[in-house]
Amino acid sequence: MHVTDERAEGSGTAELRRRKEEARQGPDPDGTRKQHAKGKLTARERIDLLMDEGTFHEIEPLRRHRATGFGLEARRPYTDGVITGWGAVHGCKVFVYAHDFRIFGGALGEAHAEKIHKLMDLAAAAGAPLVSLNDGAGARIQEGVTALAGYGGIFRRNVRNSGVIPQISVMLGPSAGGAAYSPALSDFVFMVRSTSQMFVTGPDVVQAVTGERVSHDDLGGADVHGATSGVAHFVHDDEESCLEDVRFLLSLLPANNRSVPEHYPSGDPADRRTEALRDLVPEDPGRAYDVRDVVAEIADEAEFLEVHATWATNVVCALVRLDGHVTGIVANQPLSMAGALDIHAAEKAARFVQMCDAFSIPIVTLVDVPGFLPGVDQEHHGIIRHGAKLLYAYCNATVPRVSVVLRKAYGGAYIVMDSRSVGADLAYAWPGNEIAVMGAEGAANVIFRREITQSDSPDETRARLVKEYKQELMHPYYGAERGLVDDVIEPAETRAVLIASLAMLRAKHADLPVRKHGNPPL
C-alpha cells in the first residue's frame, strides 16, 4: 500500500511538473527565438528583471480558455497569454501581469482578462503596487464582444484603484484600441523606443479614413508620446534600462494610500549649505539657467527622477529625497519658454501634484515664473481651463506644501504656483526676488501711460518710473512685510530650510469638506 501511494504521488508530481514546464515554455518551441528576433524579451524574462531574484509567485499558470469556433478549440495553451503573480521589488511586495506575445500575440480573451481582474483585486486587497508589462495585440477577435467586456473590467478596476495603490504601465510592444486605455488610466507610463507603440487607431485605419500615411512609430511611438502627446512619463532605449527605472520609481512610492514612501537614512547632511545656488541662478531675471541644477543641489546625493522629462519642458516635475524622505518637486524651467506656464505645463504639473497628494508625498515648489504664455493659440485652446487644473490640484492637496520664490513670480502664475494664498503651508523667497502683478516695465507702461506719452523725454521718464515702481512694490521684502512670504532666506540655506520645514509638517492633517468628490476643470 505504501509503495502504491509513492508511485501514485510520483506519477502525479511528474505530471504537474510536465504541465508547468509546458506553461513556462509556451506552445510554440520557436516562440522565444521569434520574440528575441524582434529585439524584445519574453514575458518571463521581463518579470525576472523587474522582481528581486527568486521572489516571484505565479498564479493561475494552468488557466486555459474555453472558447470555441475559428479553430480556438484546438488551441488551448496554458496561461492563455498572460502571466500573473506577485513578488518583491527592493524587498517590498509588488503585483505584476505580463502579456506573453508568444501566445495569441498577447491578445486579450475572456480567460486572459479574468486572470488580470483577479490580480488587480488581489493587489487592491493586499494594498500593494500593480505593474503591467504590456505587449499585446489588443482584443482577441475570435472571442468577439466577450474580449471587449474583459477590457471594461480592467478599466473599472483601474479607476477604482486610482489613488489607492500605485499603478504603473510598461509598454514593451504594440498597444492599440482599447488596450491603450488601461495605461492611460494608470499613474505612470513607461515606453521603449522602436518596440512599443500606442494608438487608438493604427496607421492602416488612419490612411483609409484620412488619406494620411504614417508609420507605427510616427503615429504612436515612444518619442511621440514622450514629447508630443504627454502620454508617456518615461522613455527608454531598451527594456533593461526601462525596467531598472521602474524598480527605481517603485522605491520612491508608498505601497498604498494608507502608508508613506520608505525612508532611507541619507549620508548627505540635512544642514548642508547649498552655496552653489548663488552661481547657478543668475540675478538678472532675463538670463536663463537650468532649474534641474537647482533640484540636484538641494536633493540627497544630487539624485532625482524626472517625470515627463521631454514633454512640457517649461516646467520640471521630479521625485527626490530630502534627508531620506521622498518629496515631489515642481519647478519652472527658465531654459524653456522662459519658464512661462502654458496649457501643457499646467496639465503636467497638475497631474504630478495630484499624484503626490494621493500618495502622501510632500510637495516643494520652486518658483521663477514670468506669467502665463500669451497668445491667441493659448487662449483659444483653453489656457484658462487648463491653467485652472493646476490651481485646483494645489488648492485640493492636503500634503505638506512648501514654496520658494527663486527669482521672479508675476501675475496669476505666481498665485497658481502654490502661493500662500492658495494654501502653501510655508512660503519662502530668496533675496532679490520680485513678486508682483507683472514686470516693472509693463506695470509702468500701464500705470504711467499718460505721464510717459506727454513727457518731453518719454524714454527717460519711463526709466525713472520703472525704477520707482521697483523700489516701491518689487523689493524682496514687500511680500514678507505683508505675511505673503514667511521668510527671506539665503540661497545657501535652501536645503536646510526645506528639510526643517518638511520635518515640522510631517504629521500635518487637513480635513476636506464632506462631499462625494469635487468637479475639477477636466
Coordinates of C-alpha atoms in Angstrom, one line a residue:
M1 CA 0.0 0.0 0.0
H2 CA 2.8 2.3 0.9
V3 CA 4.6 1.5 -2.4
T4 CA 1.4 2.2 -4.4
D5 CA 0.9 5.6 -2.7
E6 CA 4.5 6.5 -3.5
R7 CA 4.1 5.6 -7.2
A8 CA 0.8 7.5 -7.4
E9 CA 2.4 10.5 -5.8
G10 CA 5.4 10.3 -8.0
S11 CA 3.3 10.0 -11.1
G12 CA 1.2 13.0 -10.0
T13 CA 4.2 15.1 -9.4
A14 CA 5.7 14.3 -12.7
E15 CA 2.5 15.2 -14.5
L16 CA 2.4 18.5 -12.6
R17 CA 5.9 19.3 -13.5
R18 CA 5.3 18.5 -17.1
R19 CA 2.3 20.8 -17.3
K20 CA 4.1 23.6 -15.6
E21 CA 7.1 23.3 -17.8
E22 CA 4.7 23.4 -20.8
A23 CA 3.2 26.6 -19.4
R24 CA 6.6 28.1 -18.9
Q25 CA 7.9 27.2 -22.4
G26 CA 4.7 28.0 -24.3
P27 CA 3.1 26.1 -27.2
D28 CA 5.5 27.3 -29.9
P29 CA 9.0 25.8 -29.4
D30 CA 10.3 28.7 -31.6
G31 CA 8.3 31.4 -29.9
T32 CA 11.2 32.7 -27.7
R33 CA 13.6 32.9 -30.7
K34 CA 11.0 34.9 -32.6
Q35 CA 10.5 37.3 -29.7
H36 CA 14.2 37.9 -29.4
A37 CA 14.5 38.4 -33.1
K38 CA 12.2 41.4 -32.7
G39 CA 14.6 42.9 -30.1
K40 CA 12.2 42.0 -27.3
L41 CA 12.4 39.9 -24.2
T42 CA 9.9 37.3 -23.2
A43 CA 7.3 38.0 -20.6
R44 CA 9.1 35.8 -18.0
E45 CA 12.5 37.4 -18.8
R46 CA 10.9 40.8 -18.1
I47 CA 9.4 39.6 -14.8
D48 CA 12.8 38.3 -13.8
L49 CA 14.4 41.7 -14.5
L50 CA 11.6 43.5 -12.5
M51 CA 11.4 41.4 -9.4
D52 CA 14.0 40.6 -6.8
E53 CA 15.6 37.3 -7.6
G54 CA 13.6 34.3 -6.6
T55 CA 10.6 36.2 -5.2
F56 CA 8.0 35.8 -8.0
H57 CA 4.9 33.7 -7.2
E58 CA 2.8 32.9 -10.3
I59 CA -0.9 32.4 -10.0
E60 CA -3.2 30.5 -12.5
P61 CA -0.3 29.3 -14.7
L62 CA -2.5 26.4 -15.8
R63 CA -5.5 28.6 -16.8
R64 CA -6.8 27.9 -20.3
H65 CA -9.6 29.5 -22.4
R66 CA -12.9 27.7 -23.0
A67 CA -13.8 29.5 -26.3
T68 CA -14.9 27.6 -29.4
G69 CA -15.0 28.5 -33.0
F70 CA -12.5 29.8 -35.6
G71 CA -10.1 27.0 -34.5
L72 CA -9.8 28.1 -30.9
E73 CA -11.0 24.8 -29.5
A74 CA -7.8 23.2 -31.0
R75 CA -5.5 25.9 -29.5
R76 CA -5.8 26.0 -25.7
P77 CA -2.3 26.9 -24.3
Y78 CA -1.6 27.2 -20.6
T79 CA -1.6 30.8 -19.2
D80 CA -3.8 32.0 -22.0
G81 CA -1.2 34.5 -23.0
V82 CA -0.8 36.4 -19.7
I83 CA 1.5 35.7 -16.7
T84 CA 0.2 36.9 -13.4
G85 CA 1.6 36.9 -9.9
W86 CA 3.4 38.8 -7.1
G87 CA 6.9 39.2 -5.8
A88 CA 9.2 41.8 -4.3
V89 CA 11.0 44.9 -5.6
H90 CA 13.6 46.2 -3.2
G91 CA 12.0 43.9 -0.6
C92 CA 8.6 45.3 -1.0
K93 CA 5.5 43.5 -2.3
V94 CA 4.5 44.2 -5.9
F95 CA 1.9 42.6 -8.2
V96 CA 2.6 42.1 -11.9
Y97 CA 1.0 40.9 -15.0
A98 CA 2.8 40.4 -18.3
H99 CA 1.4 39.8 -21.7
D100 CA 3.1 36.8 -23.4
F101 CA 3.3 37.8 -27.1
R102 CA 4.3 34.2 -28.0
I103 CA 0.7 33.1 -27.2
F104 CA -2.1 34.6 -29.4
G105 CA 0.1 37.7 -29.8
G106 CA -0.7 38.6 -26.2
A107 CA -4.3 39.3 -27.3
L108 CA -6.9 39.5 -24.6
G109 CA -9.7 37.0 -24.3
E110 CA -12.1 36.1 -21.6
A111 CA -9.8 33.8 -19.5
H112 CA -6.9 36.2 -20.1
A113 CA -9.0 39.1 -18.8
E114 CA -10.3 37.2 -15.8
K115 CA -6.7 36.5 -14.7
I116 CA -5.9 40.2 -14.8
H117 CA -9.1 41.1 -13.0
K118 CA -8.2 38.6 -10.2
L119 CA -4.7 40.0 -9.9
M120 CA -5.9 43.6 -9.8
D121 CA -8.4 42.7 -7.0
L122 CA -5.6 40.9 -5.1
A123 CA -3.3 44.0 -5.4
A124 CA -6.0 46.2 -4.0
A125 CA -6.8 43.9 -1.2
A126 CA -3.2 43.5 -0.3
G127 CA -2.5 47.2 -0.6
A128 CA 0.4 46.8 -3.0
P129 CA 1.5 48.4 -6.3
L130 CA 0.5 46.9 -9.6
V131 CA 2.8 46.8 -12.6
S132 CA 1.5 45.8 -16.1
L133 CA 4.1 44.7 -18.7
N134 CA 2.1 45.4 -21.9
D135 CA 2.9 43.6 -25.2
G136 CA -0.4 42.6 -26.7
A137 CA -2.3 42.8 -29.9
G138 CA -5.5 44.1 -28.4
A139 CA -8.8 42.2 -28.1
R140 CA -8.9 38.6 -29.3
I141 CA -11.1 38.9 -32.3
Q142 CA -12.2 35.3 -32.3
E143 CA -13.9 35.8 -28.9
G144 CA -15.8 38.8 -30.1
V145 CA -17.6 41.1 -27.6
T146 CA -16.5 38.9 -24.7
A147 CA -13.0 40.1 -25.1
L148 CA -14.2 43.7 -25.1
A149 CA -16.1 43.2 -21.9
G150 CA -12.8 42.0 -20.4
Y151 CA -11.2 45.4 -21.1
G152 CA -14.2 47.0 -19.4
G153 CA -13.5 45.1 -16.2
I154 CA -9.8 46.2 -16.3
F155 CA -10.8 49.9 -16.8
R156 CA -13.3 49.8 -14.0
R157 CA -10.6 48.4 -11.6
N158 CA -8.0 50.9 -12.9
V159 CA -10.4 53.7 -11.8
R160 CA -11.4 52.0 -8.5
N161 CA -7.8 51.5 -7.6
S162 CA -6.7 55.0 -8.7
G163 CA -5.2 56.9 -5.7
V164 CA -5.4 53.7 -3.7
I165 CA -2.4 51.8 -5.0
P166 CA 0.3 52.9 -7.4
Q167 CA -0.4 51.6 -10.9
I168 CA 2.4 51.5 -13.4
S169 CA 2.1 50.6 -17.1
V170 CA 5.2 49.5 -19.0
M171 CA 4.7 49.5 -22.8
L172 CA 7.0 46.8 -24.3
G173 CA 5.2 46.2 -27.6
P174 CA 2.1 47.3 -29.5
S175 CA -1.0 48.6 -27.7
A176 CA -3.9 49.6 -29.9
G177 CA -7.5 50.5 -29.4
G178 CA -9.0 49.6 -26.1
A179 CA -5.6 48.2 -24.9
A180 CA -4.3 51.8 -24.8
Y181 CA -6.7 53.0 -22.2
S182 CA -5.7 50.9 -19.2
P183 CA -2.2 52.5 -19.4
A184 CA -3.8 55.9 -19.8
L185 CA -5.7 55.4 -16.6
S186 CA -2.6 54.4 -14.6
D187 CA -0.3 56.6 -12.6
F188 CA 2.8 56.2 -14.8
V189 CA 3.5 55.0 -18.3
F190 CA 6.9 53.8 -19.5
M191 CA 7.8 53.2 -23.2
V192 CA 10.7 51.7 -25.1
R193 CA 11.9 53.2 -28.4
S194 CA 11.4 51.2 -31.6
T195 CA 9.5 48.4 -30.0
S196 CA 6.5 49.9 -28.2
Q197 CA 3.6 51.9 -29.7
M198 CA 0.3 53.1 -28.5
F199 CA -2.6 54.4 -30.6
V200 CA -6.4 54.2 -30.7
T201 CA -6.5 53.6 -34.5
G202 CA -3.5 52.2 -36.3
P203 CA -1.8 53.5 -39.5
D204 CA -3.9 51.5 -41.8
V205 CA -7.2 52.9 -40.4
V206 CA -5.7 56.4 -40.4
Q207 CA -4.8 56.1 -44.1
A208 CA -8.2 54.6 -45.0
V209 CA -10.1 57.4 -43.2
T210 CA -7.9 60.5 -43.7
G211 CA -5.6 59.5 -46.6
E212 CA -2.6 60.3 -44.3
R213 CA 0.3 57.8 -44.5
V214 CA 2.2 57.4 -41.2
S215 CA 4.4 54.7 -39.7
H216 CA 3.6 53.0 -36.4
D217 CA 6.4 54.9 -34.6
D218 CA 5.5 58.3 -36.1
L219 CA 1.9 57.7 -35.1
G220 CA 2.3 56.4 -31.6
G221 CA 5.9 55.6 -30.8
A222 CA 7.8 56.3 -27.6
D223 CA 9.2 59.6 -28.6
V224 CA 5.8 60.8 -29.9
H225 CA 4.1 60.0 -26.6
G226 CA 7.1 61.2 -24.6
A227 CA 7.5 64.6 -26.2
T228 CA 4.3 65.5 -28.1
S229 CA 1.2 63.9 -26.6
G230 CA 2.4 63.6 -23.0
V231 CA 1.0 60.0 -22.7
A232 CA 4.4 58.5 -21.7
H233 CA 6.0 59.7 -18.5
F234 CA 9.3 57.9 -19.2
V235 CA 11.0 56.9 -22.4
H236 CA 14.0 54.4 -22.7
D237 CA 16.2 52.9 -25.4
D238 CA 16.0 49.3 -24.2
E239 CA 13.9 47.1 -21.9
E240 CA 16.7 46.5 -19.4
S241 CA 17.1 50.2 -18.5
C242 CA 13.4 50.7 -18.6
L243 CA 12.7 48.0 -16.1
E244 CA 15.5 49.2 -13.9
D245 CA 13.9 52.7 -13.7
V246 CA 10.5 51.0 -12.9
R247 CA 12.3 49.5 -9.9
F248 CA 13.7 52.9 -9.0
L249 CA 10.3 54.5 -9.2
L250 CA 8.8 51.8 -7.0
S251 CA 11.4 52.6 -4.4
L252 CA 10.1 56.2 -4.3
L253 CA 6.4 55.3 -4.0
P254 CA 4.4 54.0 -1.0
A255 CA 2.7 50.6 -1.1
N256 CA -0.7 52.3 -0.9
N257 CA -2.6 55.5 0.1
R258 CA -2.5 54.5 3.8
S259 CA 1.2 54.4 4.0
V260 CA 4.1 56.7 3.2
P261 CA 7.2 56.0 1.0
E262 CA 10.1 54.2 2.7
H263 CA 12.5 56.4 4.5
Y264 CA 16.2 55.7 3.8
P265 CA 18.8 57.3 6.1
S266 CA 20.9 59.6 4.0
G267 CA 24.6 60.2 4.2
D268 CA 24.0 63.7 2.8
P269 CA 23.8 66.1 5.8
A270 CA 20.4 67.7 6.4
D271 CA 22.1 71.0 7.2
R272 CA 24.4 71.0 4.2
R273 CA 24.7 74.5 2.8
T274 CA 23.9 74.9 -0.9
E275 CA 26.5 77.5 -1.7
A276 CA 26.5 76.6 -5.4
L277 CA 23.0 78.0 -5.8
R278 CA 24.4 81.6 -5.7
D279 CA 26.1 81.0 -9.0
L280 CA 23.5 78.6 -10.6
V281 CA 20.8 81.2 -10.6
P282 CA 21.7 84.5 -12.3
E283 CA 20.5 87.6 -10.6
D284 CA 19.4 89.1 -13.9
P285 CA 15.8 87.9 -14.3
G286 CA 16.1 87.8 -18.0
R287 CA 19.0 85.3 -18.0
A288 CA 18.2 81.6 -18.4
Y289 CA 19.5 78.7 -16.3
D290 CA 18.7 75.0 -15.9
V291 CA 16.4 74.6 -12.8
R292 CA 17.4 70.9 -12.8
D293 CA 20.8 72.0 -11.4
V294 CA 18.9 73.6 -8.5
V295 CA 17.0 70.4 -7.9
A296 CA 20.2 68.4 -7.9
E297 CA 21.9 70.8 -5.5
I298 CA 19.1 70.5 -2.8
A299 CA 18.4 66.8 -3.3
D300 CA 20.1 64.0 -1.3
E301 CA 23.3 63.0 -3.2
A302 CA 22.1 65.1 -6.2
E303 CA 19.8 62.3 -7.2
F304 CA 16.3 62.7 -8.6
L305 CA 13.8 61.1 -11.0
E306 CA 12.3 63.5 -13.5
V307 CA 8.8 62.7 -14.7
H308 CA 7.7 63.7 -18.2
A309 CA 11.3 65.0 -18.9
T310 CA 10.6 65.6 -22.7
W311 CA 7.1 66.9 -22.6
A312 CA 6.1 70.5 -21.5
T313 CA 9.7 71.2 -20.7
N314 CA 8.9 74.7 -19.3
V315 CA 8.1 73.0 -16.0
V316 CA 10.1 70.3 -14.2
C317 CA 8.4 67.7 -12.1
A318 CA 10.7 65.3 -10.2
L319 CA 10.8 62.9 -7.2
V320 CA 13.7 63.4 -4.9
R321 CA 14.8 62.5 -1.3
L322 CA 15.4 65.2 1.2
D323 CA 17.1 63.8 4.3
G324 CA 15.9 60.4 3.2
H325 CA 12.2 61.4 2.8
V326 CA 10.6 61.3 -0.7
T327 CA 9.5 64.7 -1.9
G328 CA 7.8 65.9 -5.1
I329 CA 9.4 68.9 -6.8
V330 CA 7.5 71.3 -9.2
A331 CA 9.8 73.9 -10.7
N332 CA 9.5 76.5 -13.5
Q333 CA 12.2 75.9 -16.1
P334 CA 13.7 79.2 -17.5
L335 CA 15.5 77.3 -20.2
S336 CA 12.2 76.6 -22.0
M337 CA 9.8 79.5 -22.8
A338 CA 11.5 81.5 -20.1
G339 CA 9.6 79.3 -17.6
A340 CA 6.2 80.7 -18.5
L341 CA 3.2 78.4 -17.9
D342 CA 1.2 77.2 -20.9
I343 CA -1.5 74.6 -21.4
H344 CA 0.7 71.6 -21.4
A345 CA 2.9 72.7 -18.4
A346 CA -0.3 73.4 -16.3
E347 CA -1.6 69.9 -17.1
K348 CA 1.7 68.2 -16.4
A349 CA 2.2 69.9 -13.1
A350 CA -1.4 69.4 -12.1
R351 CA -1.2 65.7 -12.7
F352 CA 2.0 65.4 -10.7
V353 CA 0.7 67.4 -7.8
Q354 CA -2.5 65.2 -7.8
M355 CA -0.3 62.1 -7.7
C356 CA 1.8 63.3 -4.9
D357 CA -1.2 64.3 -2.8
A358 CA -2.8 60.9 -3.4
F359 CA 0.2 59.0 -2.1
S360 CA 1.2 61.3 0.8
I361 CA 4.3 62.8 -0.9
P362 CA 5.1 66.3 0.3
I363 CA 5.5 69.0 -2.4
V364 CA 8.1 71.6 -2.8
T365 CA 7.5 74.3 -5.5
L366 CA 10.5 76.3 -6.9
V367 CA 9.1 79.4 -8.4
D368 CA 10.6 81.5 -11.2
V369 CA 7.7 82.4 -13.5
P370 CA 7.1 85.4 -15.7
G371 CA 3.4 84.6 -16.1
F372 CA 1.2 82.6 -18.4
L373 CA 2.3 82.2 -22.0
P374 CA 0.4 84.9 -24.0
G375 CA -1.1 84.2 -27.4
V376 CA -4.3 83.6 -29.4
D377 CA -3.5 79.9 -29.7
Q378 CA -3.2 79.5 -26.0
E379 CA -6.4 81.4 -25.3
H380 CA -8.4 79.6 -28.0
H381 CA -7.2 76.2 -26.8
G382 CA -8.4 76.9 -23.2
I383 CA -5.4 78.2 -21.2
I384 CA -8.0 79.4 -18.6
R385 CA -9.5 76.0 -18.2
H386 CA -6.1 74.1 -18.3
G387 CA -4.4 76.6 -16.0
A388 CA -7.3 76.1 -13.6
K389 CA -6.3 72.4 -13.4
L390 CA -3.1 73.3 -11.7
L391 CA -4.8 75.8 -9.4
Y392 CA -7.4 73.1 -8.5
A393 CA -4.7 70.5 -7.8
Y394 CA -2.7 72.7 -5.4
C395 CA -5.8 74.0 -3.6
N396 CA -7.1 70.5 -3.2
A397 CA -3.8 69.0 -1.9
T398 CA -3.5 68.3 1.8
V399 CA 0.1 67.0 1.9
P400 CA 2.8 69.3 3.3
R401 CA 3.5 72.1 0.8
V402 CA 6.4 74.5 0.8
S403 CA 7.2 77.0 -1.9
V404 CA 10.4 79.1 -2.7
V405 CA 10.5 82.1 -5.0
L406 CA 13.9 81.8 -6.5
R407 CA 13.8 85.0 -8.6
K408 CA 10.5 86.3 -10.0
A409 CA 6.8 85.5 -9.6
Y410 CA 4.5 87.5 -11.7
G411 CA 0.7 87.8 -12.0
G412 CA -1.7 84.9 -11.9
A413 CA 1.1 82.4 -12.5
Y414 CA 2.5 83.4 -9.1
I415 CA -0.8 82.6 -7.4
V416 CA -1.1 79.3 -9.3
M417 CA 2.5 78.2 -8.4
D418 CA 1.4 77.3 -4.8
S419 CA 1.5 80.8 -3.2
R420 CA 0.5 81.3 0.4
S421 CA -2.9 82.5 -0.8
V422 CA -3.8 79.1 -2.3
G423 CA -2.7 77.1 0.8
A424 CA 1.1 76.6 0.8
D425 CA 2.0 75.8 4.4
L426 CA 5.2 77.8 4.2
A427 CA 6.4 80.2 1.6
Y428 CA 10.0 81.4 1.3
A429 CA 11.8 83.7 -1.1
W430 CA 15.4 84.4 -1.9
P431 CA 16.9 88.0 -1.7
G432 CA 16.4 89.8 -5.0
N433 CA 13.1 88.1 -5.7
E434 CA 10.3 90.0 -7.5
I435 CA 6.7 89.2 -6.6
A436 CA 4.4 91.4 -8.5
V437 CA 1.3 91.6 -10.7
M438 CA 3.7 92.0 -13.7
G439 CA 7.2 93.1 -14.6
A440 CA 8.2 96.6 -13.8
E441 CA 8.4 97.7 -17.5
G442 CA 4.8 96.5 -18.2
A443 CA 3.5 97.9 -15.0
A444 CA 5.0 101.3 -15.6
N445 CA 3.6 101.4 -19.1
V446 CA 0.1 100.8 -17.8
I447 CA 0.1 102.9 -14.7
F448 CA 2.0 105.9 -16.1
R449 CA 0.9 105.7 -19.7
R450 CA -0.3 109.3 -19.9
E451 CA 2.7 110.7 -18.0
I452 CA 5.1 108.9 -20.3
T453 CA 3.4 109.9 -23.5
Q454 CA 3.1 113.5 -22.5
S455 CA 6.7 113.8 -21.4
D456 CA 9.3 115.7 -23.4
S457 CA 11.6 112.7 -22.9
P458 CA 9.5 109.6 -22.8
D459 CA 12.4 107.1 -22.5
E460 CA 14.0 108.9 -19.6
T461 CA 10.6 109.3 -17.9
R462 CA 9.8 105.6 -18.4
A463 CA 13.2 104.6 -17.0
R464 CA 12.7 106.8 -13.9
L465 CA 9.1 105.5 -13.3
V466 CA 10.2 101.9 -13.7
K467 CA 12.9 102.4 -11.1
E468 CA 10.4 104.0 -8.7
Y469 CA 7.9 101.1 -9.2
K470 CA 10.6 98.5 -8.5
Q471 CA 11.7 100.4 -5.3
E472 CA 8.1 100.7 -4.1
L473 CA 6.5 97.4 -4.9
M474 CA 9.0 94.9 -6.2
H475 CA 11.7 94.8 -3.5
P476 CA 12.2 91.3 -1.9
Y477 CA 10.7 92.3 1.4
Y478 CA 7.4 93.6 0.2
G479 CA 5.8 90.2 0.4
A480 CA 7.5 89.4 3.7
E481 CA 6.2 92.6 5.3
R482 CA 2.6 91.6 4.4
G483 CA 2.9 88.0 5.5
L484 CA 2.8 86.6 2.0
V485 CA 6.3 85.2 2.4
D486 CA 7.2 83.5 5.7
D487 CA 10.9 84.4 5.4
V488 CA 13.5 85.7 3.0
I489 CA 16.3 83.1 3.1
E490 CA 19.8 82.9 1.7
P491 CA 20.1 80.5 -1.3
A492 CA 22.8 78.6 0.7
E493 CA 20.2 77.8 3.4
T494 CA 17.6 76.4 1.0
R495 CA 18.2 72.7 1.6
A496 CA 18.4 73.0 5.3
V497 CA 15.3 75.2 5.5
L498 CA 13.3 72.9 3.3
I499 CA 14.2 69.8 5.3
A500 CA 13.4 71.5 8.6
S501 CA 10.1 72.8 7.3
L502 CA 9.0 69.4 5.9
A503 CA 10.0 67.7 9.2
M504 CA 7.8 70.1 11.1
L505 CA 4.9 69.4 8.7
R506 CA 5.3 65.6 8.6
A507 CA 2.3 65.0 10.9
K508 CA 0.2 67.5 9.1
H509 CA -3.5 66.7 9.0
A510 CA -6.1 68.6 7.0
D511 CA -9.8 67.9 6.7
L512 CA -11.6 68.5 3.4
P513 CA -15.3 69.3 3.2
V514 CA -17.7 66.3 3.2
R515 CA -18.6 65.7 -0.4
K516 CA -18.8 62.9 -2.9
H517 CA -16.0 64.5 -4.9
G518 CA -15.1 67.8 -6.4
N519 CA -15.7 68.9 -10.0
P520 CA -12.3 69.8 -11.4
P521 CA -11.9 71.6 -14.7
L522 CA -11.1 68.5 -16.7

